[in-house]
Each structure stands twice: as C-alpha cells, then as structure tokens.
PDB file of C-alpha atoms in Angstrom:
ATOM      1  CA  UNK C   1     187.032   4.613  95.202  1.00 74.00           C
ATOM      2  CA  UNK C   2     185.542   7.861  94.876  1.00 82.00           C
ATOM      3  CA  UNK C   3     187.320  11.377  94.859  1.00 89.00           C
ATOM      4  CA  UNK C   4     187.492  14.545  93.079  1.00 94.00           C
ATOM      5  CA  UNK C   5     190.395  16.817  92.067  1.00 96.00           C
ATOM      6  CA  UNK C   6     190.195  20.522  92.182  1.00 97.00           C
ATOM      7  CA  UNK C   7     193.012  21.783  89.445  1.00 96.00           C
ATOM      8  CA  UNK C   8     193.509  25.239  91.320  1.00 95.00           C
ATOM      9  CA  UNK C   9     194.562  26.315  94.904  1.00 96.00           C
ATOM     10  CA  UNK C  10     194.267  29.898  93.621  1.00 97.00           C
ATOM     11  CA  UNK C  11     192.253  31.608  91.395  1.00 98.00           C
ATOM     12  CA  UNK C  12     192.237  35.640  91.117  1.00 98.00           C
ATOM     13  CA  UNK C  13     190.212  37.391  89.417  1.00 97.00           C
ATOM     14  CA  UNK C  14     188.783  41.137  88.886  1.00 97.00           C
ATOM     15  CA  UNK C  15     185.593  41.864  90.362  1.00 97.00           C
ATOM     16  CA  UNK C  16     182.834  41.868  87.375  1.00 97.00           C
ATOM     17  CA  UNK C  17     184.363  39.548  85.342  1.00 97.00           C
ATOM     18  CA  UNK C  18     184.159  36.113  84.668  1.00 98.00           C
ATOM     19  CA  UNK C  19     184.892  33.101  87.461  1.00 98.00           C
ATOM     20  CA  UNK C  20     185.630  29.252  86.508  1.00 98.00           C
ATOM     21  CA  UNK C  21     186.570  27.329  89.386  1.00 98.00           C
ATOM     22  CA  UNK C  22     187.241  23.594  87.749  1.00 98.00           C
ATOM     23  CA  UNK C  23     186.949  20.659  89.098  1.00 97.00           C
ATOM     24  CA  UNK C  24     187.584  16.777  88.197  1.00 97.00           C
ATOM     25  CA  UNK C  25     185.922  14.228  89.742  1.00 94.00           C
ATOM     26  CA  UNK C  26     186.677   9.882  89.722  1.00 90.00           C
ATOM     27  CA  UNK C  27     183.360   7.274  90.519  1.00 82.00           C
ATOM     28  CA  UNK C  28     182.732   3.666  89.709  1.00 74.00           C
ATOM     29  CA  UNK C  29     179.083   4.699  89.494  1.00 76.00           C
ATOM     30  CA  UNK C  30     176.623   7.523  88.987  1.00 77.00           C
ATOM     31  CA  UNK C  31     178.040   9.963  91.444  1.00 83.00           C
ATOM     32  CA  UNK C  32     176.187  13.191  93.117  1.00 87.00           C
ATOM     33  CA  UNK C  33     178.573  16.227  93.171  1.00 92.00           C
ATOM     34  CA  UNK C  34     178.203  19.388  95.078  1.00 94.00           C
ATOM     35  CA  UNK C  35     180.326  22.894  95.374  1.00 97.00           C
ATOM     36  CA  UNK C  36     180.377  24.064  99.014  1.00 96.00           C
ATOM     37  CA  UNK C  37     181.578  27.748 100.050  1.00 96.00           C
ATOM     38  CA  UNK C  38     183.685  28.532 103.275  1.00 94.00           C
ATOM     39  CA  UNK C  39     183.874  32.116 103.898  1.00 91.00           C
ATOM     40  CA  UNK C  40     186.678  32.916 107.014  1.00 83.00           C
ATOM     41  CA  UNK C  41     185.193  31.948 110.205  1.00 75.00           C
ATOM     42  CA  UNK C  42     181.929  30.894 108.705  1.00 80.00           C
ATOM     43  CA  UNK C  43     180.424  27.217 107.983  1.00 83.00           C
ATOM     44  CA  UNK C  44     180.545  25.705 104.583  1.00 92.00           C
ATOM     45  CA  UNK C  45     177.456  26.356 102.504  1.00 93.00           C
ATOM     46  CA  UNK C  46     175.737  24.806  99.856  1.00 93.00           C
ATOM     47  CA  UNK C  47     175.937  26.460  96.429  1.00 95.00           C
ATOM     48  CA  UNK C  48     174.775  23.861  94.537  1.00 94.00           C
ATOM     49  CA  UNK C  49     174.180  19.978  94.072  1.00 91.00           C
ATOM     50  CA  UNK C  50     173.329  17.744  91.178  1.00 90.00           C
ATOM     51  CA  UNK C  51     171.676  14.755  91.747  1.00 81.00           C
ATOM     52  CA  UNK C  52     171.588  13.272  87.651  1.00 75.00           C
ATOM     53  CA  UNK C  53     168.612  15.185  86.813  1.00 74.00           C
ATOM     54  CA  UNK C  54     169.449  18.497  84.437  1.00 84.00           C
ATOM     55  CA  UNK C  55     173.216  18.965  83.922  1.00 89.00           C
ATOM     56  CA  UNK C  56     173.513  22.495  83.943  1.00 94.00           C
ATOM     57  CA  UNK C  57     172.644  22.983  87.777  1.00 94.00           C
ATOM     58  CA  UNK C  58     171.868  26.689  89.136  1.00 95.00           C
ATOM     59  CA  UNK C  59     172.938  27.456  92.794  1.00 94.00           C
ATOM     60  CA  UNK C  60     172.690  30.295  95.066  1.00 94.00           C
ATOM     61  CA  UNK C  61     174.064  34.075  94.198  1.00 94.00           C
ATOM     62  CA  UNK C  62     174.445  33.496  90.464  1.00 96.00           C
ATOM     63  CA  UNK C  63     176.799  30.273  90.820  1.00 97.00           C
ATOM     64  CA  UNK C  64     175.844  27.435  88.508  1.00 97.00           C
ATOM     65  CA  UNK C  65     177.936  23.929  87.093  1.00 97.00           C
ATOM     66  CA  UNK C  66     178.033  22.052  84.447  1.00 95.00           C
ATOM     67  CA  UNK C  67     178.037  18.349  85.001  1.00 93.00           C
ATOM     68  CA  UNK C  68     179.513  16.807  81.931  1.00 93.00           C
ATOM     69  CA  UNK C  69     180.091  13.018  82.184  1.00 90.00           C
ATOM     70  CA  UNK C  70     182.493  12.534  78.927  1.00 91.00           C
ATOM     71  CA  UNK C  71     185.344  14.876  80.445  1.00 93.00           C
ATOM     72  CA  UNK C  72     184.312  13.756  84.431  1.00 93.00           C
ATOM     73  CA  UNK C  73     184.289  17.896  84.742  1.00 95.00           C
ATOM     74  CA  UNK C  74     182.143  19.647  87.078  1.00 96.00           C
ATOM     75  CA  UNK C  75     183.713  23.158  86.433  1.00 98.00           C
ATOM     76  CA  UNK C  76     181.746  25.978  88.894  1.00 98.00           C
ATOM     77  CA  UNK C  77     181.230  29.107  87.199  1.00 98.00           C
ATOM     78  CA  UNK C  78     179.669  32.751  87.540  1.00 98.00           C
ATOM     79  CA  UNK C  79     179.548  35.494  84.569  1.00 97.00           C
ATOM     80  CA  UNK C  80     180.178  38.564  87.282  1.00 97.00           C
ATOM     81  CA  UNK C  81     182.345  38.355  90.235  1.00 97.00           C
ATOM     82  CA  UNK C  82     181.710  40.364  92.939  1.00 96.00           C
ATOM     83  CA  UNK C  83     183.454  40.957  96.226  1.00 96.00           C
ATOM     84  CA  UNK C  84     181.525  39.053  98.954  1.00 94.00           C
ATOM     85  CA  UNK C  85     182.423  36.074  96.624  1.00 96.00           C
ATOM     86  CA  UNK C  86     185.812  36.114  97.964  1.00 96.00           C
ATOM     87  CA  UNK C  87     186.596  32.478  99.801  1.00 96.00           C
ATOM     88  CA  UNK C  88     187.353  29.447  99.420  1.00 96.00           C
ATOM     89  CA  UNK C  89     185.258  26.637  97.392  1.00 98.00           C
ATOM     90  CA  UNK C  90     185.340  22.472  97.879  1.00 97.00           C
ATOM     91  CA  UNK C  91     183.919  20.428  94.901  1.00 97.00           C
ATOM     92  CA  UNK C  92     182.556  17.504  96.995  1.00 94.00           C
ATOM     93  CA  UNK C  93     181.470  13.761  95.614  1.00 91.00           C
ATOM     94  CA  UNK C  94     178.926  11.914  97.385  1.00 85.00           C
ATOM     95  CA  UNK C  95     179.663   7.885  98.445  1.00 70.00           C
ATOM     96  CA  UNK C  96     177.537   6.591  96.441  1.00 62.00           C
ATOM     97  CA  UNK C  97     177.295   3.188  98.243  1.00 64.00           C
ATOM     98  CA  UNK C  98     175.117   4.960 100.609  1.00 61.00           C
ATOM     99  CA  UNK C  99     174.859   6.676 103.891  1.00 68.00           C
ATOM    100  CA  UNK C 100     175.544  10.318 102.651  1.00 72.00           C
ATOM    101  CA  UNK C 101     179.590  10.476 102.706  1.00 81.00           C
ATOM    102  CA  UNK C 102     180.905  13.548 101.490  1.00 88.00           C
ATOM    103  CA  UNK C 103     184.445  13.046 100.141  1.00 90.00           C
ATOM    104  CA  UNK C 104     185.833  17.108  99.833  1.00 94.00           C
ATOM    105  CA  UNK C 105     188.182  18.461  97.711  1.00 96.00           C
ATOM    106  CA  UNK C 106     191.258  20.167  98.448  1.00 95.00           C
ATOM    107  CA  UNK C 107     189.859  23.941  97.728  1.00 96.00           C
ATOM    108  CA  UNK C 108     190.171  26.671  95.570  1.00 97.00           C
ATOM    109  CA  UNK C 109     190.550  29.993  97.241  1.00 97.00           C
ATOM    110  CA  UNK C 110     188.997  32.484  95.229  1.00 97.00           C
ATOM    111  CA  UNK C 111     190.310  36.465  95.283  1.00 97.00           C
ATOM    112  CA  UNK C 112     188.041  39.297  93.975  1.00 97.00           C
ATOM    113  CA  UNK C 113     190.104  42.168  93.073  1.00 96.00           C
ATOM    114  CA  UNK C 114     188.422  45.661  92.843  1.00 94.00           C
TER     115      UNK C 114
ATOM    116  CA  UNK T   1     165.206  27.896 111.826  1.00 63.00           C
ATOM    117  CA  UNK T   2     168.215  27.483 113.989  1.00 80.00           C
ATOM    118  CA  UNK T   3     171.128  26.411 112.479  1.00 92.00           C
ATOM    119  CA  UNK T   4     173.740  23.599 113.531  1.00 95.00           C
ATOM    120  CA  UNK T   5     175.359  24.864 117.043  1.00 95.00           C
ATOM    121  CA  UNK T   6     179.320  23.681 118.125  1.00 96.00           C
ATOM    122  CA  UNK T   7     180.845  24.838 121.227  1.00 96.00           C
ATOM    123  CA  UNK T   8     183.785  26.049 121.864  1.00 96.00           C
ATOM    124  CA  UNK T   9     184.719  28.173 119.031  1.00 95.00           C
ATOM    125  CA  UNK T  10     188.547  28.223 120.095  1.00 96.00           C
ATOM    126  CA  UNK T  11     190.457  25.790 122.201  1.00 97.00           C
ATOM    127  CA  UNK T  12     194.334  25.508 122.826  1.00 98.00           C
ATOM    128  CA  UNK T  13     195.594  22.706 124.663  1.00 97.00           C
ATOM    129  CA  UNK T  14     199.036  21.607 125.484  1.00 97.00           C
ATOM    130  CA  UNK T  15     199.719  17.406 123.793  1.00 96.00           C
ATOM    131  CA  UNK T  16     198.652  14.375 125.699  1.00 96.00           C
ATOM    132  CA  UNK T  17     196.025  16.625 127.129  1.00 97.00           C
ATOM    133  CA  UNK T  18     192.484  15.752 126.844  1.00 97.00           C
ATOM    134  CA  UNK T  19     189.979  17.951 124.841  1.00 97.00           C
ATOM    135  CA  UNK T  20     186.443  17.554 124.247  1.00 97.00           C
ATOM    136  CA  UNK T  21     183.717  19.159 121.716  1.00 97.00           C
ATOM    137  CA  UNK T  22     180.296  19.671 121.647  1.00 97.00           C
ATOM    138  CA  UNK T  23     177.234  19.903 119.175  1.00 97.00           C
ATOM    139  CA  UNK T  24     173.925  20.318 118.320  1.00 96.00           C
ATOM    140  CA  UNK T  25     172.319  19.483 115.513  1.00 95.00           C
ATOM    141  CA  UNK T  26     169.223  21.107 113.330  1.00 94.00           C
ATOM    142  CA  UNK T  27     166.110  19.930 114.851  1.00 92.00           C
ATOM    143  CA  UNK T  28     164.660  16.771 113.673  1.00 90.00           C
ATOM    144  CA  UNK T  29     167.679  15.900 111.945  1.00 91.00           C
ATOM    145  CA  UNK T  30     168.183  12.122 112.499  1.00 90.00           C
ATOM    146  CA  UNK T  31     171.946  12.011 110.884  1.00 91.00           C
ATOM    147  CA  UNK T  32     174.885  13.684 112.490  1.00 94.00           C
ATOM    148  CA  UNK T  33     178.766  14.388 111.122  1.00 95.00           C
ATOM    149  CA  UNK T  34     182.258  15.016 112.505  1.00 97.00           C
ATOM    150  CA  UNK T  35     184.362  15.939 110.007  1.00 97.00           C
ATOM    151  CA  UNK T  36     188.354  17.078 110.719  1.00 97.00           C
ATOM    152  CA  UNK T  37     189.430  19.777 108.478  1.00 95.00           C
ATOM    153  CA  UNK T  38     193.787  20.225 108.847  1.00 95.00           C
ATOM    154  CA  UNK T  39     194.895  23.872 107.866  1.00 92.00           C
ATOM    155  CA  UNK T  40     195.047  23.898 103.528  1.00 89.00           C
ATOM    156  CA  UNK T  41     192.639  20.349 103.287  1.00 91.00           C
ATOM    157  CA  UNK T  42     189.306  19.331 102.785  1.00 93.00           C
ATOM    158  CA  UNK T  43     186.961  18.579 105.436  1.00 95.00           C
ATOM    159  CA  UNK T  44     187.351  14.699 106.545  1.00 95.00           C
ATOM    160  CA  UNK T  45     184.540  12.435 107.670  1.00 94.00           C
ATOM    161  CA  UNK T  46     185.537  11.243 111.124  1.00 96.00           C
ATOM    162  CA  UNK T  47     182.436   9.210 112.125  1.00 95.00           C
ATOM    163  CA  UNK T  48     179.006   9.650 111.006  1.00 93.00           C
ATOM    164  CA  UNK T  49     175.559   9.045 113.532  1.00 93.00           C
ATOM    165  CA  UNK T  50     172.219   7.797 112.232  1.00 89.00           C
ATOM    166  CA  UNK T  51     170.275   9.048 115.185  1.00 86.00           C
ATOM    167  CA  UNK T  52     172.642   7.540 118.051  1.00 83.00           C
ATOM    168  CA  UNK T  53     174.106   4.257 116.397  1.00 90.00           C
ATOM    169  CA  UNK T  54     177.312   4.428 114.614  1.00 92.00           C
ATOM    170  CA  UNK T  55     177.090   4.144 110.517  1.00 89.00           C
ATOM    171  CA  UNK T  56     180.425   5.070 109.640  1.00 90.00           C
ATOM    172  CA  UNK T  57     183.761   5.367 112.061  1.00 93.00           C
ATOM    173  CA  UNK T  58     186.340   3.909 109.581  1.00 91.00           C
ATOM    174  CA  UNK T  59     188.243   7.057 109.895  1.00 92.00           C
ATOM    175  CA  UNK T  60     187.927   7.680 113.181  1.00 95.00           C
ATOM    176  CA  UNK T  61     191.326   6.840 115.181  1.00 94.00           C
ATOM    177  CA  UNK T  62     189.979   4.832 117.746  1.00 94.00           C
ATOM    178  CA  UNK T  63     192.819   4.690 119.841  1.00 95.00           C
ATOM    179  CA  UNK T  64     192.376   8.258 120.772  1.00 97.00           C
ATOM    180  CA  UNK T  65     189.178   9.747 119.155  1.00 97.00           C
ATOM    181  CA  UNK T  66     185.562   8.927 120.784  1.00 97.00           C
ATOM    182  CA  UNK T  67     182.383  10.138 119.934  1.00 97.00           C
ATOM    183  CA  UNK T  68     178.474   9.340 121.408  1.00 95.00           C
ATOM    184  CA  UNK T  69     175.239  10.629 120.261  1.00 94.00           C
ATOM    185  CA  UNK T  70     173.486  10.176 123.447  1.00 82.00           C
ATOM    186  CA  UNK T  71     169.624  10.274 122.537  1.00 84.00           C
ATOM    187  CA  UNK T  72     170.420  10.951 119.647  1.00 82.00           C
ATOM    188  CA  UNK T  73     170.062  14.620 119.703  1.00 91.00           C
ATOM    189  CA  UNK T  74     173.379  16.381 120.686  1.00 95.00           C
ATOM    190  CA  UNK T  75     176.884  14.825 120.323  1.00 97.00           C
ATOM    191  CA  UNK T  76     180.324  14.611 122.082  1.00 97.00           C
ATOM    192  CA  UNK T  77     183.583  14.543 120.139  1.00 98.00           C
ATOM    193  CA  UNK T  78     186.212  13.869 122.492  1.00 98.00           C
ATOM    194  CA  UNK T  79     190.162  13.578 121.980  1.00 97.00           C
ATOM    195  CA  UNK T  80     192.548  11.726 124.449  1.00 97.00           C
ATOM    196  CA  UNK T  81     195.303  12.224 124.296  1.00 96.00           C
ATOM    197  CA  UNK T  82     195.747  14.879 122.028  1.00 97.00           C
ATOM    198  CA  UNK T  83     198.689  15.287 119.699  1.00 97.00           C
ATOM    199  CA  UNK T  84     200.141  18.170 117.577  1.00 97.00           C
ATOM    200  CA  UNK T  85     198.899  16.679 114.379  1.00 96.00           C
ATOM    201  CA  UNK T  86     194.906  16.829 115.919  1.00 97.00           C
ATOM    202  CA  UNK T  87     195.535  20.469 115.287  1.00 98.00           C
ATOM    203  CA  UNK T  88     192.267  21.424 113.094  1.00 97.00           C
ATOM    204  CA  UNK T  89     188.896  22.630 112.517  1.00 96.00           C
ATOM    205  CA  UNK T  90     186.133  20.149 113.722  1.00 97.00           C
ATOM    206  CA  UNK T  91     183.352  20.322 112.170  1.00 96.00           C
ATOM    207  CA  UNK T  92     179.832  19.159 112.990  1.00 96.00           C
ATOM    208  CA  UNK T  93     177.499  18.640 110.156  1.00 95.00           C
ATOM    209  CA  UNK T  94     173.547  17.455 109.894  1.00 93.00           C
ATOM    210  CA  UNK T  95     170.998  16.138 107.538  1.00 91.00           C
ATOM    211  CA  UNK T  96     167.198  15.497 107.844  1.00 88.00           C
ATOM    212  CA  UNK T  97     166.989  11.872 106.315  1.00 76.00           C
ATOM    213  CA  UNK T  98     168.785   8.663 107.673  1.00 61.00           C
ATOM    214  CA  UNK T  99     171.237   7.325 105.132  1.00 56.00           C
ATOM    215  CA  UNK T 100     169.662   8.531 102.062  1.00 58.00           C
ATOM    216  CA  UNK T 101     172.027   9.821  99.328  1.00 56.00           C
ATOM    217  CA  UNK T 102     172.448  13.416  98.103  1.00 62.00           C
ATOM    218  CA  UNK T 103     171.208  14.403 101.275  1.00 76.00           C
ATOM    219  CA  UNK T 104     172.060  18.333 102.108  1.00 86.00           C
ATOM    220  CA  UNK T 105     174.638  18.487 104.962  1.00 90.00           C
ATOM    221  CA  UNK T 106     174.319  21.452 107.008  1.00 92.00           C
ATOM    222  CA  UNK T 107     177.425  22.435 108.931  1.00 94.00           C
ATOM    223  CA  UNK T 108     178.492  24.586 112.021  1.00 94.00           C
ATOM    224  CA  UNK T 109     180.621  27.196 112.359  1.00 93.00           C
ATOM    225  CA  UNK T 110     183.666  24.311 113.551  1.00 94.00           C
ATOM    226  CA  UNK T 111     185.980  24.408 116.731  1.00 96.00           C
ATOM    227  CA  UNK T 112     189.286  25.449 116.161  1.00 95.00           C
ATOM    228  CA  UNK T 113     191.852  23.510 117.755  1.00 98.00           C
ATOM    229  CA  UNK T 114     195.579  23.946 118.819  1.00 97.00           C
ATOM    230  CA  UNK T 115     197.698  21.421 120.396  1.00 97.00           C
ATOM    231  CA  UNK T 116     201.212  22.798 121.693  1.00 97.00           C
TER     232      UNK T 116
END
C-alpha cells in the first residue's frame, strides 16, 4: 500500500527566510508525488508534481522538491518566504495501479511571521 | 477557463437528516472526485467517476453515502442519514483524461458540513 508521511503539523518561520516542508513517502512501485496548497476557504492547488522525469521539480511561486529515491524524501522547499505563503500544504502519492488516486497527507500548516 | 463549481458552500444539518451536494466539473473533463476532508486530515477519496460509471467507491460507505454522475457532466453527492462524524469538507475534484496516472486534479472550493 501506498502512503506518505508529512513529519510536521507546524512549521513557522520568518518571512524572507528559508522554508523546508518534509515529507516521507512508502510505494511498492515507481510512485508520482505532488505538494498541493490549501489557503483558508480556498481549493487545493497544485504546486508541483513529479512524474520520474528530472528530480529536482520547480512549481509555482518559487516552490520546488527534491525527489530523492534512496531516503523516500520528497522535502518541499523555497529560499524566501513571503506572507501570502501562509497555509497549509499536503504531500500527495499517486495509486500507482491506475485510475489517478490521490492518497493525501496529513498537512503541514505553514506560518509566515513578519 | 472556469474552474470546478460545488454548491452549497455551508450547510448545517441536525443527525439522521438527509443532506445533499452538488458539482460541476471543468469542461471536457471526463473524470470526476469526491473526496471527504475531517477537520486536521487529508482529503479522502470517497468515489471516483470516469465520465458516469463508477471506477472507484471502495471508500464510499454505502450504507449511507450515494453518488451519480448523470450524463456524465455534473454530479450528486448525497448523505442519508447523516451522522456527527460526516462533519467535513467535501470536496469535488476533476481531471481531463480517463484513468491515466499523474493526471492534474483540479478541485473546488468544498462544502462545509455540520451535523448537530
């Protein structure tokens, strides 16, 4: 069975500095992995996906991961938090016996101090 | 491009009442989602529609959860009879291609439920 483990509920951090939101993931085969964002009272959005092409993925608004298949790590990060980034993020693992299932993390809720 | 609708937004409902939600996908997208997302989890597949036949309900609690893709265009979540632990987020999600795999998912904005 598939699933991933996000290793904080919390993360805080001060707005232009660094953000590492990690995440652990468990597959049986070559798994696709994704890192949605839920802002309050907003749908979840795609930041990024990998899909076993390059393992350093780039996503939207300076978000990129690291798929690394050694340590089963796929660790979200951005060099300059800013406020808007404030929410909370799912590390997701796709089914990969077919037909698109998402299986979601728990969440990390991210907090941008000024 | 219009984005994944979901009506009602808000819904409180006293138990063993029946509630029912509402969506409409992306146009042209031939896969549809309902996933349940409880207060502090992850979103939860409930049942999954390639255009209106059923691909995946194994989470679905059948003896009170029911969902049709009529046409297979919009779709119907529907509880009955509700219970205090149904209290959630549902969220509708679509995706262009049938059954392919790292497929986007594009979600709604979710109905937020209440059962007292």
């Amino acid at each position: 069975a598939q699933s991933v483990t996000q290793l904080d509920s919390h993360v805080s951090v001060s707005e232009g500095t660094p953000v590492l939101l990690r995440c652990n993931y468990s597959s049986s085969y070559s798994p696709s992995l994704f890192w949605y964002v839920q802002h309050p009272n907003k749908g979840l959005q795609l930041l990024l996906k990998y899909t076993s092409a390059a393992t350093l993925v780039k996503g939207i608004n300076g978000f990129e991961a690291e798929f690394k298949k050694s340590e089963t790590s796929f660790h979200l990060t951005k060099p300059s938090a800013h406020m808007s980034d404030a929410a909370e993020y799912f590390c997701v693992v796709s089914d990969s016996r077919g037909y698109n299932k998402l299986i979601f993390g728990a969440g990390t809720r991210l907090a941008v101090h000024p | 491009e219009a984005g994944v609708a979901q009506s009602p937004r808000y819904k409180i409902i006293e138990k063993r009442q029946s509630v029912a939600f509402w969506c409409n996908p992306i146009s042209g997208h031939a896969t549809l989602y309902w996933y349940q997302q409880i207060l502090g989890q992850g979103p939860k597949l409930l049942i999954q529609f390639q255009n209106n036949g059923v691909v995946d309900d194994s989470q679905l609690p059948k003896d009170r959860f029911s969902a049709e893709r009529l046409k297979g265009v919009d779709s119907t979540l529907k509880i009955q009879p509700a219970k205090l632990e149904d209290s959630a987020v549902y969220l509708c999600a679509s995706s262009l291609n049938p059954g392919r795999d790292q497929e986007t998912q594009y979600f709604g904005p979710g109905t937020r439920l209440l059962v007292l």
